Coordinates of C-alpha atoms in Angstrom, one line a residue:
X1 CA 73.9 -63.3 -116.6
X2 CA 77.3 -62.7 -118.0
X3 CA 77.2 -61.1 -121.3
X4 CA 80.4 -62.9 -121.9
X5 CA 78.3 -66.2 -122.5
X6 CA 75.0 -64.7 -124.4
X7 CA 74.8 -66.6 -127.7
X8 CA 72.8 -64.1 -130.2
X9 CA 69.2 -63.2 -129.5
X10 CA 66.4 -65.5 -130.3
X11 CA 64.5 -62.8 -133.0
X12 CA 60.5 -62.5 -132.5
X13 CA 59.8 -64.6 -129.7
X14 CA 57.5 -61.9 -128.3
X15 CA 54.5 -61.6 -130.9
X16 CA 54.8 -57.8 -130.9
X17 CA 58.4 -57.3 -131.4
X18 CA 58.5 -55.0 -135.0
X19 CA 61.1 -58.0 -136.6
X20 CA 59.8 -61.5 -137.4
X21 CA 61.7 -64.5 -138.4
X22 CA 59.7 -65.5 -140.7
X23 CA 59.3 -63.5 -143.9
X24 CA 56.2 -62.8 -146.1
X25 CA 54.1 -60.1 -147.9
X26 CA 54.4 -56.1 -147.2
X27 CA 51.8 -55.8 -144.2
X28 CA 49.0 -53.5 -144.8
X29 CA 50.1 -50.5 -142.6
X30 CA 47.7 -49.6 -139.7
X31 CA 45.8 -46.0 -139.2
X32 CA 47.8 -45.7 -135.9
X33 CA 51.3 -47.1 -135.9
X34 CA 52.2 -49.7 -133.7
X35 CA 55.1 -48.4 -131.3
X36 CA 58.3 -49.9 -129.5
X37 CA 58.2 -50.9 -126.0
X38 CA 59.0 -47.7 -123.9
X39 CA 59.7 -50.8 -121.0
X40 CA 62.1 -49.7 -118.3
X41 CA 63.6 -51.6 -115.5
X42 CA 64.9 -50.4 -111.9
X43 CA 67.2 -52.5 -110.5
X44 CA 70.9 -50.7 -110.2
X45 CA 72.1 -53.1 -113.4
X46 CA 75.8 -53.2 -113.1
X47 CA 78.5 -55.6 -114.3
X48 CA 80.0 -58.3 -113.1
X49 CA 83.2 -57.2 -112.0
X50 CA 81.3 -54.1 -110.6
X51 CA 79.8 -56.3 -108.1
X52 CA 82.0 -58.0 -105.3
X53 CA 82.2 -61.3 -104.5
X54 CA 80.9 -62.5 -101.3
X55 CA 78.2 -61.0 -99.2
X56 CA 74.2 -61.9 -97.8
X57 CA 71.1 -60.7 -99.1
X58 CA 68.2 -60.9 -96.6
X59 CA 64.6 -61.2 -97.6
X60 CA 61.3 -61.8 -94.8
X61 CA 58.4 -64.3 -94.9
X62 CA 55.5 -64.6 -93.2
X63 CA 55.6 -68.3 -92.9
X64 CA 57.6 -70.8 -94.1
X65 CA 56.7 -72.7 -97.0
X66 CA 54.8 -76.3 -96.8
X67 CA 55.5 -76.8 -100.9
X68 CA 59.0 -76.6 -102.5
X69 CA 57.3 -77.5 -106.1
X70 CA 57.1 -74.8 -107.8
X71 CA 54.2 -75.9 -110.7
X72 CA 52.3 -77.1 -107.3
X73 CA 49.1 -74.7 -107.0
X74 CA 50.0 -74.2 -102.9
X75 CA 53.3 -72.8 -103.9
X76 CA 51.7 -70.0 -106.1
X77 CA 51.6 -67.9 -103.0
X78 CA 54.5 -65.0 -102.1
X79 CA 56.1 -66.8 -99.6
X80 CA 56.8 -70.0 -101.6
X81 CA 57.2 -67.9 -104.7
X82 CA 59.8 -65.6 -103.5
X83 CA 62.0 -68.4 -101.9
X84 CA 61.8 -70.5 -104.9
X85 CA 62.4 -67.7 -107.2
X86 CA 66.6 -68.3 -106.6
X87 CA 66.2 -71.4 -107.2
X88 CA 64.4 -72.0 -110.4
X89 CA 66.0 -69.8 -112.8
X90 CA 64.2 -69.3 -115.9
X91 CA 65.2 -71.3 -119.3
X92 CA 63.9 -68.3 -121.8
X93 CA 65.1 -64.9 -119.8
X94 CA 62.5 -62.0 -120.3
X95 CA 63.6 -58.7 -120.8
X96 CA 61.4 -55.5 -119.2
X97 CA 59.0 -55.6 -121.4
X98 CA 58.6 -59.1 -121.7
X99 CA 60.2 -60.1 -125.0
X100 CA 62.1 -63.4 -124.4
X101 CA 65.7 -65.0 -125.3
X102 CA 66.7 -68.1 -124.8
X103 CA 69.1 -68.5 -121.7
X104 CA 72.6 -70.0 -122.9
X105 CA 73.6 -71.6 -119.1
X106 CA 70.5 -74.2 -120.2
X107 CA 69.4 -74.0 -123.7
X108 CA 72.7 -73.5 -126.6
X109 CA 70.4 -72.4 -129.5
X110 CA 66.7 -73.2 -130.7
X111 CA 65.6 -74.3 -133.8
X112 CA 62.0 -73.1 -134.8
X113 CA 59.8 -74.2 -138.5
X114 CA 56.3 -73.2 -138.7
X115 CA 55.0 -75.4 -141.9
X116 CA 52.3 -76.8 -141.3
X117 CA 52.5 -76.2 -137.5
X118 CA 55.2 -74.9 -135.6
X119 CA 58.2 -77.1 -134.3
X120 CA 61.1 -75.8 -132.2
X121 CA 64.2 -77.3 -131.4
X122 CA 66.1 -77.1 -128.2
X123 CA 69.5 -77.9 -127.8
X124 CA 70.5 -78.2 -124.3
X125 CA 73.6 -76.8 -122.5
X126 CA 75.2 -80.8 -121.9
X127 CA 76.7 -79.2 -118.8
X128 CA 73.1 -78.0 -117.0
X129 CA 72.5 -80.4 -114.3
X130 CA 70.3 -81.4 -111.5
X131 CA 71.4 -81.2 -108.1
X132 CA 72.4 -84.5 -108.0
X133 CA 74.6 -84.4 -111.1
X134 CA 72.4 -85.8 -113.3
X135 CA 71.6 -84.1 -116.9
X136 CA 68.5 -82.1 -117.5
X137 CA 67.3 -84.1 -121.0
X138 CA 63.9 -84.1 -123.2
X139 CA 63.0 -86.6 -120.8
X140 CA 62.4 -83.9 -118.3
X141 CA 60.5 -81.8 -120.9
X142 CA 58.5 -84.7 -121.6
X143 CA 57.5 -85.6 -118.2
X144 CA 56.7 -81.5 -117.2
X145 CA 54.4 -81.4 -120.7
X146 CA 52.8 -84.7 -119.5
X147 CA 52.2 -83.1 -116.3
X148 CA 51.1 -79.7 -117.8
X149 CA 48.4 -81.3 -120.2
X150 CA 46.5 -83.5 -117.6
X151 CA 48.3 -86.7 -119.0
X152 CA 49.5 -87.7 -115.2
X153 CA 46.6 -88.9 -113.3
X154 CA 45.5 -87.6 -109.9
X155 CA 48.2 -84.4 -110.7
X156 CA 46.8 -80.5 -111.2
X157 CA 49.8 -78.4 -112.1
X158 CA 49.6 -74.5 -111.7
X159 CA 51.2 -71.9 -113.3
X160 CA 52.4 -73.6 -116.9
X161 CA 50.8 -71.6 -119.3
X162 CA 50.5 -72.7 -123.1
X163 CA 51.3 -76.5 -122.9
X164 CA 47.9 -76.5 -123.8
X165 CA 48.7 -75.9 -127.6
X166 CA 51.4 -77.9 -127.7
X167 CA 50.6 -81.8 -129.0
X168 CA 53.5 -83.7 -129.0
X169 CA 57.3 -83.3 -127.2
X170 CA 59.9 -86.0 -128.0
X171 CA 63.7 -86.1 -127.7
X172 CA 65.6 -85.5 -131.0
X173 CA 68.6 -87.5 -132.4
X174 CA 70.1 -87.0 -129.0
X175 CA 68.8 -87.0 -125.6
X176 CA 70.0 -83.4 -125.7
X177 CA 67.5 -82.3 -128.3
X178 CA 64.2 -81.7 -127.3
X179 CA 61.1 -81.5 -130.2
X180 CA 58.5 -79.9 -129.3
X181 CA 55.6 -79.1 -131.3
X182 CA 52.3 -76.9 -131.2
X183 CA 49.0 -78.0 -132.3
X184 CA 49.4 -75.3 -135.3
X185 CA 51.2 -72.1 -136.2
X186 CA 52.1 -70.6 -132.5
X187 CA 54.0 -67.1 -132.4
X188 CA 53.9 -67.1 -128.3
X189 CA 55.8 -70.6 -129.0
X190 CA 58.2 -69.3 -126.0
X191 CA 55.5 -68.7 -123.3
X192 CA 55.6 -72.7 -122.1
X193 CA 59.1 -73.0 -121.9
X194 CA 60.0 -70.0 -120.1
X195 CA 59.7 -71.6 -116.5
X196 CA 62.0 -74.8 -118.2
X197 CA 61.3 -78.2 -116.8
X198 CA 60.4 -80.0 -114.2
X199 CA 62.9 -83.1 -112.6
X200 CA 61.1 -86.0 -114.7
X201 CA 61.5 -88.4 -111.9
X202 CA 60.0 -85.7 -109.0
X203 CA 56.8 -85.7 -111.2
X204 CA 55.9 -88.7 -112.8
X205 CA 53.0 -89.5 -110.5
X206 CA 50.0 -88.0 -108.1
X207 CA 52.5 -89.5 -104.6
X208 CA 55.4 -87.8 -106.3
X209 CA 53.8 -84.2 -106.7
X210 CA 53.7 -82.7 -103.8
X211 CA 57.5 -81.7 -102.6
X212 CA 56.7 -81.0 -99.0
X213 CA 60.7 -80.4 -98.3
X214 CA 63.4 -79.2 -100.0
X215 CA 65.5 -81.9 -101.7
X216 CA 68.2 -80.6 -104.1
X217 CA 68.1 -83.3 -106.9
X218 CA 65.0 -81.5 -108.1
X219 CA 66.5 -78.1 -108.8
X220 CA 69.2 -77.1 -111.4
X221 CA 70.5 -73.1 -110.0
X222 CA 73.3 -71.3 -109.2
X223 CA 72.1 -71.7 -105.4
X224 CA 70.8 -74.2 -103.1
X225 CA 68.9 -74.8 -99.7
X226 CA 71.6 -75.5 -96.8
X227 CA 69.7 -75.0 -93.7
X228 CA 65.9 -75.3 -92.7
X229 CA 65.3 -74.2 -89.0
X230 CA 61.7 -74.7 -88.8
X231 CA 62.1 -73.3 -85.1
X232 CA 63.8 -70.0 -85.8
X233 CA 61.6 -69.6 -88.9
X234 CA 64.9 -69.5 -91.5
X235 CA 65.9 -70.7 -94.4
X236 CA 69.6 -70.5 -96.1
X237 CA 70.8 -71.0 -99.8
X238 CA 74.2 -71.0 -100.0
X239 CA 76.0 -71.6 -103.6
X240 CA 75.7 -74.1 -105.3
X241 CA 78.6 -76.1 -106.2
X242 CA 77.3 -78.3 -109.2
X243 CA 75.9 -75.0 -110.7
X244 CA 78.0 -74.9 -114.4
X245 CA 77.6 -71.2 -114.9
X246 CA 79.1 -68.0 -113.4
X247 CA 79.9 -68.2 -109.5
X248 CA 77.2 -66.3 -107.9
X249 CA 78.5 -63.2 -106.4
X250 CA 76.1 -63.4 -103.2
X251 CA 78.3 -66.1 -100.3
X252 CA 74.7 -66.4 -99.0
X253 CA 70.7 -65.8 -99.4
X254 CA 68.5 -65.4 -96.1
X255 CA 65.0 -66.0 -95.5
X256 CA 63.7 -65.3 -92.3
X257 CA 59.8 -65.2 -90.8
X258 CA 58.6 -61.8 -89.8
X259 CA 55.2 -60.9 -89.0
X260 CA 53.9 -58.4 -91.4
X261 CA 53.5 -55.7 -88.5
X262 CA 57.0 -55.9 -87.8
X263 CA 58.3 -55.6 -91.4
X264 CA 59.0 -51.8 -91.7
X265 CA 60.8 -52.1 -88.2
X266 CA 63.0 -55.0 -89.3
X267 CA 64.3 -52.8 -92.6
X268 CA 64.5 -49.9 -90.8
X269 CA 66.6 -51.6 -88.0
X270 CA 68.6 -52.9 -91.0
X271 CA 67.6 -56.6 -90.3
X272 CA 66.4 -56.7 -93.9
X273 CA 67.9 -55.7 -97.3
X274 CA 64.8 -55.9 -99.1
X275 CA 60.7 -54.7 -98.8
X276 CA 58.5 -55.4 -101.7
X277 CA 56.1 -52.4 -101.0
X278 CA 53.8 -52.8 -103.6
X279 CA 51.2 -50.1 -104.0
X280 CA 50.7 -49.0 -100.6
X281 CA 51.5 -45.4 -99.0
X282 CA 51.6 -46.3 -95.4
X283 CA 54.7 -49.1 -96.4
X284 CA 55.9 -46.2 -99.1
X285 CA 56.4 -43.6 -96.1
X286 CA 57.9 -46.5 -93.6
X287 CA 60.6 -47.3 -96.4
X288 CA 61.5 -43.5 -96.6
X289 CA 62.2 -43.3 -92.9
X290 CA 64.7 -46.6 -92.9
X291 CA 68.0 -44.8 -93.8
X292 CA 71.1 -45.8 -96.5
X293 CA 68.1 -47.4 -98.7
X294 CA 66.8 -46.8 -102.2
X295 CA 63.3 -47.1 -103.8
X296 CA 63.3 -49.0 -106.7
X297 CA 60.4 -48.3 -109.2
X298 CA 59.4 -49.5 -112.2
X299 CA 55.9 -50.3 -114.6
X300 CA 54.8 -53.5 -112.8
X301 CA 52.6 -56.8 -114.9
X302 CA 49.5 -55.5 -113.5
X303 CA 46.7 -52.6 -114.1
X304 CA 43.5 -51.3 -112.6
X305 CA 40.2 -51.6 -114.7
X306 CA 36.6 -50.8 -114.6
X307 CA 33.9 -53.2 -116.4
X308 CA 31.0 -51.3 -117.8
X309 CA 27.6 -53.2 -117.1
X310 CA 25.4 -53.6 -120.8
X311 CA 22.6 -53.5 -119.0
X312 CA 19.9 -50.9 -118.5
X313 CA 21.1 -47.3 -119.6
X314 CA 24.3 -48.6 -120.2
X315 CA 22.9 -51.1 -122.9
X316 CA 23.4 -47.8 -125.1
X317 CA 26.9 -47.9 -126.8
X318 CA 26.3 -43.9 -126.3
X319 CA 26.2 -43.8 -123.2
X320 CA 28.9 -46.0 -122.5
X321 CA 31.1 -44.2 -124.6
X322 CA 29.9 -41.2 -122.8
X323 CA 30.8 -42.5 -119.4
X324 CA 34.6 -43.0 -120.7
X325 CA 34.5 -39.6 -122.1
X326 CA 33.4 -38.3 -118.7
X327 CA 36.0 -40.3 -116.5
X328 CA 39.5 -38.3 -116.6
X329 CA 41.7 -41.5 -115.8
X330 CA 45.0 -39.5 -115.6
X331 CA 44.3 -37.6 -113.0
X332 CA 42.2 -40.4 -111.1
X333 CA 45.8 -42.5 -111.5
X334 CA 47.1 -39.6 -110.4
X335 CA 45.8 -39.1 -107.3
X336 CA 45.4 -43.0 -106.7
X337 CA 49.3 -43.3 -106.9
X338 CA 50.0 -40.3 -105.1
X339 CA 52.1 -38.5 -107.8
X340 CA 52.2 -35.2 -109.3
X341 CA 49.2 -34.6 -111.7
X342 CA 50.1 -34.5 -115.4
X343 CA 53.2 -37.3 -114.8
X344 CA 51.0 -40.2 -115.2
X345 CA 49.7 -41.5 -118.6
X346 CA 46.5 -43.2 -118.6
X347 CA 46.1 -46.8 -119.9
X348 CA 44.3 -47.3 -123.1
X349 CA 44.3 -50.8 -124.9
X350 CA 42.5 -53.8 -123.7
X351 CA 44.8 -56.1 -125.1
X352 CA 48.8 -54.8 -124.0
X353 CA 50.0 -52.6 -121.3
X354 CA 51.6 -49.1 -122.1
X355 CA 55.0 -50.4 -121.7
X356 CA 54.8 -53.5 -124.0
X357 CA 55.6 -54.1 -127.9
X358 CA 53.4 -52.3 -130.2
X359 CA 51.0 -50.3 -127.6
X360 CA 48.8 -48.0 -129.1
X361 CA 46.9 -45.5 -127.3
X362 CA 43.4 -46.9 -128.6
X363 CA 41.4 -43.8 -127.0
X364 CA 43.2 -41.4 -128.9
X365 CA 42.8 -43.5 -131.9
X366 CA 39.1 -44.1 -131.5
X367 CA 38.3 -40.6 -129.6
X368 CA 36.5 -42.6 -127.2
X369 CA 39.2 -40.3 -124.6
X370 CA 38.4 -38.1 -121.9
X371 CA 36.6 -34.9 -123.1
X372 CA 34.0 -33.7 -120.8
X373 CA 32.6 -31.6 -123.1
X374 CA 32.3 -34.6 -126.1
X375 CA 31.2 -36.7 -123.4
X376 CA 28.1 -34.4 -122.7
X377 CA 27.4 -33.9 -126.3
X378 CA 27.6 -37.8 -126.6
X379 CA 25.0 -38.3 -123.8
X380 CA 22.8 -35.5 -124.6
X381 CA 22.8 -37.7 -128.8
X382 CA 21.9 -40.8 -126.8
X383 CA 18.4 -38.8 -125.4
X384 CA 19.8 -37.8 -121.9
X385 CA 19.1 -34.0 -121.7
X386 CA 20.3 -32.3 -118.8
X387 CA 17.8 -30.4 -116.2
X388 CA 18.2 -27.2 -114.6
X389 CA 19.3 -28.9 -111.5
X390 CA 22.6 -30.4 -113.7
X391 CA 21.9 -33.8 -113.7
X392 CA 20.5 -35.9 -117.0
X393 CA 17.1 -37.4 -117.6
X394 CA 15.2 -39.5 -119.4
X395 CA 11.2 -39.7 -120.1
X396 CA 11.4 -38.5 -116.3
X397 CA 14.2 -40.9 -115.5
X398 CA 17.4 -39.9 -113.9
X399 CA 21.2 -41.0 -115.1
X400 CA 22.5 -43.1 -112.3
X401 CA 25.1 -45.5 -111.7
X402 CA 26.5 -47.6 -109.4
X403 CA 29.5 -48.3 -108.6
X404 CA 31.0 -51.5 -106.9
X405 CA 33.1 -50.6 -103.4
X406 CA 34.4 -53.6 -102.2
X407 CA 36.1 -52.8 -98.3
X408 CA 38.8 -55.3 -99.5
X409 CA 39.9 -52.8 -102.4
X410 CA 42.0 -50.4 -101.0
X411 CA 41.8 -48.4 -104.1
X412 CA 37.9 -48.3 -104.4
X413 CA 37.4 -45.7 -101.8
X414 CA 39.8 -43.1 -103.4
X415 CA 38.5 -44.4 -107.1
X416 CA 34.5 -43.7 -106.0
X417 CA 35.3 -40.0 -104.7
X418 CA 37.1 -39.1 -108.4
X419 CA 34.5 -41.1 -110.6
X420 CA 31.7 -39.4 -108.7
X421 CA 32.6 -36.2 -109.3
X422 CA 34.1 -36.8 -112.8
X423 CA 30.4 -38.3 -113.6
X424 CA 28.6 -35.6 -111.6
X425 CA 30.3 -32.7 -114.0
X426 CA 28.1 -34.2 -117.0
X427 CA 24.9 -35.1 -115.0
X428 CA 25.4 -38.5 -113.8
X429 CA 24.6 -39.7 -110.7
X430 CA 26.9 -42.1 -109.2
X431 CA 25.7 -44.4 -106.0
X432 CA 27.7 -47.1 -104.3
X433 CA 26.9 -50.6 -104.0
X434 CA 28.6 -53.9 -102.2
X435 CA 28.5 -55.5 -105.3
X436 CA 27.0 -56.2 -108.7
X437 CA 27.9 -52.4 -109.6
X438 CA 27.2 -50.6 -113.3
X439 CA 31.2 -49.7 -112.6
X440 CA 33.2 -52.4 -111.6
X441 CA 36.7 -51.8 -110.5
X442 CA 39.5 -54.8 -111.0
X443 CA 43.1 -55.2 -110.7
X444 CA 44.4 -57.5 -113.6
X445 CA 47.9 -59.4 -114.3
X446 CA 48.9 -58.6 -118.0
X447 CA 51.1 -61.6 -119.5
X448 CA 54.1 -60.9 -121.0
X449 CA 52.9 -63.0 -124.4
X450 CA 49.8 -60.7 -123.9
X451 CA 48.3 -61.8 -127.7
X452 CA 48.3 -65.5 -126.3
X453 CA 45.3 -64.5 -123.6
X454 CA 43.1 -61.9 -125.2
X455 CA 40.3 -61.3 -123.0
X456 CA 37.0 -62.7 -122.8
X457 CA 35.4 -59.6 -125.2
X458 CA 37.2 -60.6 -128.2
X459 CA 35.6 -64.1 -128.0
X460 CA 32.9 -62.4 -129.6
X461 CA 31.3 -64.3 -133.4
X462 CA 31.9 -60.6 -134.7
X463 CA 35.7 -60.8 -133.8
X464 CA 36.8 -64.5 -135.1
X465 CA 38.6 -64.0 -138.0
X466 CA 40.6 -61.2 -136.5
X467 CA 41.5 -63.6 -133.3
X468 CA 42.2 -66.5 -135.5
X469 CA 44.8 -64.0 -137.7
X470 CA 46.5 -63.3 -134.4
X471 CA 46.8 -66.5 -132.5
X472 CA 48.6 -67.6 -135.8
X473 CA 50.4 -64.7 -137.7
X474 CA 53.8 -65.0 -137.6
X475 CA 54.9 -62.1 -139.4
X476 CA 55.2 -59.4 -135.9
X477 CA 54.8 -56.1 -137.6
X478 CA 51.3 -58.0 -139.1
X479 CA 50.5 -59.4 -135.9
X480 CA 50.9 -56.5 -134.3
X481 CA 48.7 -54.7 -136.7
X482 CA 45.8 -56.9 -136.3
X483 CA 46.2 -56.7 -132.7
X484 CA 45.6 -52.7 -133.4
X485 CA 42.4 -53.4 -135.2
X486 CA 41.1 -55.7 -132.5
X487 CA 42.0 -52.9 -129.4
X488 CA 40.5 -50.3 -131.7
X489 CA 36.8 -52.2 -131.9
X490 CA 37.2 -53.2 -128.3
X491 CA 37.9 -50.1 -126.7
X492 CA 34.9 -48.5 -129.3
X493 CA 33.0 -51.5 -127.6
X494 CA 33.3 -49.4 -124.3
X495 CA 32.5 -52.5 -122.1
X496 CA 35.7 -52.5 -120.4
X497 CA 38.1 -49.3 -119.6
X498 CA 41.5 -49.6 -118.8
X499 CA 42.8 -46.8 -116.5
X500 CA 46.4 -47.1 -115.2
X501 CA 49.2 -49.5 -115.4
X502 CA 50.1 -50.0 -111.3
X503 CA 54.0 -49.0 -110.6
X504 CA 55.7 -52.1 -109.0
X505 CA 57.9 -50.6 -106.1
X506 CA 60.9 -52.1 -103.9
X507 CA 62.6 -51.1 -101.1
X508 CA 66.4 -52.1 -101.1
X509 CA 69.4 -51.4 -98.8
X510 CA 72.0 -49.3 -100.9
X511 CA 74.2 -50.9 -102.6
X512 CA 72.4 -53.7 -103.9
X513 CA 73.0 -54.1 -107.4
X514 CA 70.9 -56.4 -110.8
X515 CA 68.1 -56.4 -107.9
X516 CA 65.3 -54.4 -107.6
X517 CA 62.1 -53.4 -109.9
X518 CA 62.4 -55.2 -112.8
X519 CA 59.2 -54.8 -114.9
X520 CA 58.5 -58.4 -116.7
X521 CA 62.3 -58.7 -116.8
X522 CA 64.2 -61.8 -115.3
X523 CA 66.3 -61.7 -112.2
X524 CA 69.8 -63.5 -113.0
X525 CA 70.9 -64.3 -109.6
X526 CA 74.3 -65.5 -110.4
X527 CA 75.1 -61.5 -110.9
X528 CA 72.8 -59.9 -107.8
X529 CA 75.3 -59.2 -105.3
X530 CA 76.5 -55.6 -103.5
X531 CA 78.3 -53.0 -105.5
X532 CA 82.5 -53.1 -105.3

């Protein structure tokens, strides 16, 4: 996106950013202070006229795609996802860590009130079209929150979160203005209207919902589908020549099918320009070997987790505690990722990942951290005494654990070896099990309006009023301080640990440039192109 063309930021979209529109009363301050987002992005950001124009960016799919809509639940997976991704550019752009603005080349400015319940007001860019020329209008809002809210019968839509809590969208005085308001006071007002709208007419019914083939009329972006060879297994977007905003610098986008053996040999051959890589060292080591490339790295949505059974032993807060005090999750990250010991910080808040708005380190805060010799004092307080042969008993019983290895989880095997030892240095026993473990590991997607889906602990009686306070406050640097107190009495909780936030990493041919590793940040594809 052209900063040319930026109107001024929407301010507090994100419930954690430290400046609120709305004003009020002096919050009391919290024991640990909130902090900024330390978010970063990795993606060779360069301006426009840095980047030349023309060019073809090639991506590979495993199949082609049998759904073209996009809020369809069979287009939620990566093939689908990564083709549409050019083509439904999103209406509120999210920075790396998530905090959203409004994007100008569809939505001119935004109106928001929050007495008694919130209302915003969007005005719509009157040049953003469909792909047949016709206007995007509060008619298309209406239709995608009819849609997202059940109100279309026979129709399941996927991936639309927080239309639940909004009650009622209607056009305004024009057919430009689009009123849409929440159910109450809503802080994470900008989590449903990220994604933007739906074509009205492409989703007004059950026959209409599934988009089995591209048709242009139903997308509004700078690019658009020009070729489909089913046979060949490729798919080509091409500019768009409706689109109202800056040309795209790309002449072309590829997608071709390649079987997911044959991946690292097509980027190393230089038949592709990019390799999502994820997590995994084998791909890691095949994207070093392809030459005139670059790895892009940056904090990804997603973390690793273990649940804490509150059964047997571990009903004992103690000896939960004690278990977290035992684990050292820095260096299990550490030698998870593959990365020098000591450059990785472990995760530690329930409710937000390291790198968003207002993260506080809850296990410092609490002490519930990793202190082997704390933990063994906190054990040894809960009535486990440790025998000459080093491990912990009680009335005759021994400490142990179990631990849930799933063959599917490529991380479990690595994870077990560290716990067990970690657990074995204060006399617990740790034993593996195919499922229904005492240590459960997980891999989790954080949202980017994180405060909007607090996890299922906090539904606790003991925690309402605290919840309630945050799904409403308005004021940030309030919000973010009863988001503080809540982490604080979850993580003392000790039913859930958080261990490391997972590093998102992409292979790209050098060169590329405003495409990469982006964190929760937006691609704008009118500016991804090769560097000049």
């Amino acid at each position: 996106m052209n900063v040319r063309r930026l109107v001024p930021a929407l301010c507090a979209v994100l419930a954690l950013t430290l400046a609120a529109c709305t004003t009020g009363s002096s919050p009391t301050p919290s024991p640990t202070a909130a902090i900024p987002a330390t978010a970063t992005r990795d993606v060779n950001a360069l301006p426009r006229d840095r980047v030349r124009d023309g060019g073809l960016l090639r991506f590979s799919l495993t199949t082609l795609p049998n759904q073209w809509n996009p809020r369809h639940a069979d287009a939620a997976a990566e093939d689908a996802s990564r083709i549409l991704a050019p083509l439904t550019p999103q209406h509120f752009t999210l920075d790396a860590a998530g905090r959203a603005t409004a994007n100008p080349d569809f939505i001119v400015s935004v109106e928001v009130e929050n007495s008694p319940a919130t209302r915003v007001t969007l005005h719509l860019n009157p040049l953003a079209r469909w792909g047949d020329g016709t206007k995007i209008t509060a008619d298309d809002w209406i239709a995608t929150w009819r849609v997202a809210t059940g109100r279309v019968a026979g129709v399941t839509a996927s991936n639309l979160p927080g239309w639940q809590r909004v009650t009622e969208v209607a056009a305004g005085d024009t057919p430009a203005d689009v009123v849409i308001t929440f159910s109450g006071s809503e802080p994470d007002w900008a989590e449903p209207l990220v994604a933007g709208p739906l074509r009205g007419s492409a989703v007004g019914s059950a026959d209409a919902w599934s988009w089995t083939t591209y048709d242009a009329s139903r997308y509004a972006s700078p690019f658009t589908v020009t070729h489909v060879d089913t046979v060949q297994g490729v798919i080509t977007l091409q500019r768009n020549p409706l689109w109202w905003g800056d040309s795209p610098k790309l002449d072309q986008i590829m997608f071709r099918t390649v079987q997911p053996e044959a991946v690292a040999a097509a980027f190393q051959h230089n038949e592709l320009d990019v390799w999502e890589i994820g997590s995994s060292e084998d791909r890691l080591q095949q994207s070093k070997a392809a030459a005139d490339t670059t790895l892009r790295t940056a904090p990804s949505k997603r973390g690793r987790i273990l649940q804490i059974a509150t059964t047997g032993a571990l009903s004992d807060i103690k000896v939960r505690r004690g278990v977290i005090q035992a684990i050292d999750r820095a260096t299990l990250a550490a030698v998870e990722l593959d990365v020098a010991p000591g450059t990785v910080t472990a995760w530690s808040n329930l409710l937000l990942l390291p790198t968003q708005p207002g993260y506080v380190d809850e296990a410092r805060a609490t002490g519930v951290s990793f202190d082997a010799a704390q933990a063994s004092t906190t054990l040894t307080q809960a009535g486990w005494v440790t025998g000459s042969d080093g491990l912990r008993r009680q009335n005759g019983q021994a400490l142990e654990l179990t631990y849930t290895l799933d063959p599917a989880d490529s991380a479990a095997n690595t994870e077990f070896t560290q716990l067990s030892g970690q657990l074995l240095a204060v006399g617990i026993t740790l034993l593996p099990v195919s499922h229904g473990g005492d240590l459960t590991p997980e891999k989790v997607t954080v949202s980017p309006f994180p405060l909007a889906h607090l996890p299922a602990a906090a539904t606790q009686t003991l925690y309402s009023d605290l919840v309630t306070k945050i799904s409403t406050e308005q004021d940030a640097v309030r919000r973010a301080d009863q988001a503080g107190q809540l982490a604080r009495a979850l993580w003392q909780e000790a039913t859930t640990v958080t261990l490391y936030q997972i590093p998102q990493q992409v292979a790209v041919r050098d060169g590329l440039a405003n495409y990469g590793a982006p964190a929760f940040g937006s691609t704008d594809w009118e500016d991804v192109g090769w560097a000049s």
